[in-house]
One Martini backbone bead per residue (centre of mass of N, CA, C, O) as a GRO file, in nm:
protein
  113
    1MET     BB    1  -3.059  15.886   9.744
    2LYS     BB    2  -2.841  15.905   9.514
    3SER     BB    3  -2.632  16.087   9.360
    4GLU     BB    4  -2.508  16.156   9.059
    5PHE     BB    5  -2.220  16.136   9.147
    6GLU     BB    6  -2.229  15.854   9.279
    7LYS     BB    7  -2.321  15.708   9.022
    8THR     BB    8  -2.080  15.782   8.853
    9MET     BB    9  -1.871  15.641   9.031
   10LEU     BB   10  -1.989  15.357   9.025
   11ILE     BB   11  -1.983  15.312   8.719
   12SER     BB   12  -1.682  15.359   8.677
   13GLY     BB   13  -1.587  15.127   8.865
   14GLU     BB   14  -1.726  14.894   8.714
   15LEU     BB   15  -1.587  14.931   8.442
   16LEU     BB   16  -1.299  14.889   8.545
   17SER     BB   17  -1.334  14.613   8.680
   18TYR     BB   18  -1.429  14.451   8.438
   19CYS     BB   19  -1.181  14.495   8.257
   20HIS     BB   20  -0.983  14.367   8.450
   21LEU     BB   21  -1.123  14.084   8.451
   22MET     BB   22  -1.056  14.070   8.123
   23GLY     BB   23  -0.721  14.159   8.133
   24ALA     BB   24  -0.676  14.443   8.160
   25THR     BB   25  -0.394  14.711   8.179
   26ASP     BB   26  -0.531  14.935   7.986
   27PHE     BB   27  -0.683  15.255   8.060
   28HIS     BB   28  -0.973  15.455   7.930
   29LEU     BB   29  -1.162  15.719   8.089
   30ASP     BB   30  -1.460  15.884   8.000
   31VAL     BB   31  -1.638  16.170   8.142
   32LYS     BB   32  -1.947  16.328   8.037
   33ILE     BB   33  -2.101  16.630   8.160
   34GLN     BB   34  -2.415  16.740   8.014
   35ASN     BB   35  -2.675  16.877   8.076
   36ASN     BB   36  -2.884  16.569   8.076
   37GLU     BB   37  -2.594  16.403   8.076
   38THR     BB   38  -2.405  16.091   8.079
   39VAL     BB   39  -2.081  15.989   7.947
   40PHE     BB   40  -1.929  15.675   7.893
   41ALA     BB   41  -1.579  15.597   7.800
   42ILE     BB   42  -1.417  15.286   7.741
   43LYS     BB   43  -1.078  15.169   7.715
   44ALA     BB   44  -0.938  14.826   7.683
   45SER     BB   45  -0.611  14.670   7.731
   46PRO     BB   46  -0.603  14.363   7.703
   47ALA     BB   47  -0.875  14.177   7.585
   48GLU     BB   48  -1.005  13.860   7.716
   49MET     BB   49  -1.257  13.742   7.499
   50THR     BB   50  -1.526  13.577   7.431
   51GLU     BB   51  -1.812  13.551   7.261
   52GLU     BB   52  -1.979  13.488   7.511
   53GLU     BB   53  -1.887  13.730   7.689
   54MET     BB   54  -1.987  13.946   7.487
   55ALA     BB   55  -2.287  13.866   7.490
   56VAL     BB   56  -2.330  13.909   7.792
   57LEU     BB   57  -2.247  14.205   7.804
   58LYS     BB   58  -2.459  14.312   7.605
   59LYS     BB   59  -2.696  14.217   7.767
   60ASP     BB   60  -2.639  14.356   8.037
   61VAL     BB   61  -2.610  14.663   7.930
   62GLY     BB   62  -2.902  14.626   7.777
   63ALA     BB   63  -3.067  14.674   8.000
   64PRO     BB   64  -3.333  14.811   8.117
   65ARG     BB   65  -3.436  15.083   8.249
   66ARG     BB   66  -3.460  15.145   8.627
   67ARG     BB   67  -3.529  15.412   8.805
   68GLU     BB   68  -3.706  15.313   9.058
   69MET     BB   69  -3.434  15.103   9.145
   70GLU     BB   70  -3.146  15.220   9.180
   71GLN     BB   71  -3.087  15.217   9.481
   72ASP     BB   72  -3.122  14.908   9.524
   73TYR     BB   73  -2.899  14.795   9.329
   74TRP     BB   74  -2.642  14.891   9.496
   75GLY     BB   75  -2.705  14.706   9.742
   76LEU     BB   76  -2.654  14.434   9.573
   77SER     BB   77  -2.358  14.435   9.460
   78GLY     BB   78  -2.109  14.491   9.614
   79GLU     BB   79  -1.784  14.286   9.591
   80SER     BB   80  -1.805  14.119   9.359
   81GLN     BB   81  -1.652  13.902   9.088
   82SER     BB   82  -1.872  13.998   8.854
   83SER     BB   83  -2.115  14.072   8.600
   84THR     BB   84  -2.363  14.173   8.762
   85GLU     BB   85  -2.295  14.483   8.764
   86MET     BB   86  -2.362  14.520   8.453
   87VAL     BB   87  -2.662  14.508   8.491
   88LEU     BB   88  -2.684  14.758   8.668
   89VAL     BB   89  -2.570  14.949   8.466
   90GLY     BB   90  -2.789  14.899   8.252
   91MET     BB   91  -3.027  14.994   8.455
   92MET     BB   92  -2.879  15.302   8.444
   93SER     BB   93  -2.924  15.307   8.129
   94ASP     BB   94  -3.010  15.425   7.794
   95ASP     BB   95  -2.728  15.370   7.638
   96THR     BB   96  -2.530  15.125   7.437
   97SER     BB   97  -2.181  15.016   7.368
   98VAL     BB   98  -2.005  14.726   7.218
   99GLU     BB   99  -1.647  14.654   7.160
  100LEU     BB  100  -1.424  14.421   6.984
  101LYS     BB  101  -1.083  14.530   6.882
  102ASP     BB  102  -0.778  14.425   6.873
  103GLY     BB  103  -0.800  14.384   7.203
  104GLU     BB  104  -1.022  14.616   7.232
  105LEU     BB  105  -1.234  14.751   7.472
  106SER     BB  106  -1.558  14.907   7.412
  107ILE     BB  107  -1.748  15.135   7.624
  108THR     BB  108  -2.078  15.291   7.595
  109ILE     BB  109  -2.255  15.525   7.813
  110GLN     BB  110  -2.587  15.643   7.857
  111ARG     BB  111  -2.712  15.899   8.092
  112LEU     BB  112  -3.001  16.019   8.199
  113HIS     BB  113  -3.148  16.268   8.428
   0.00000   0.00000   0.00000
């Protein structure tokens, strides 16, 4: 099983990669680890996303948490350039928030340990 540190790095990388794929060139990622949780907050701009892409992203990161399969999911992700990894991020998260406002994409992910 991957350590919490490795999972944190993988989720951070996937968030940055996804935002870059959406056209962003300016990124700000905060990762806060305290008590029994990790919170990721990324802001990226300019984000060029359609309403359909936003709906897919919200659905993907809103996937139910699947603790029992976390190790297996990262073996499936590979290095593909798709939103598939965002489903994996969702399955490793307990709560998510996604917003696109004035060309800035904001994603917040909470992960309980």
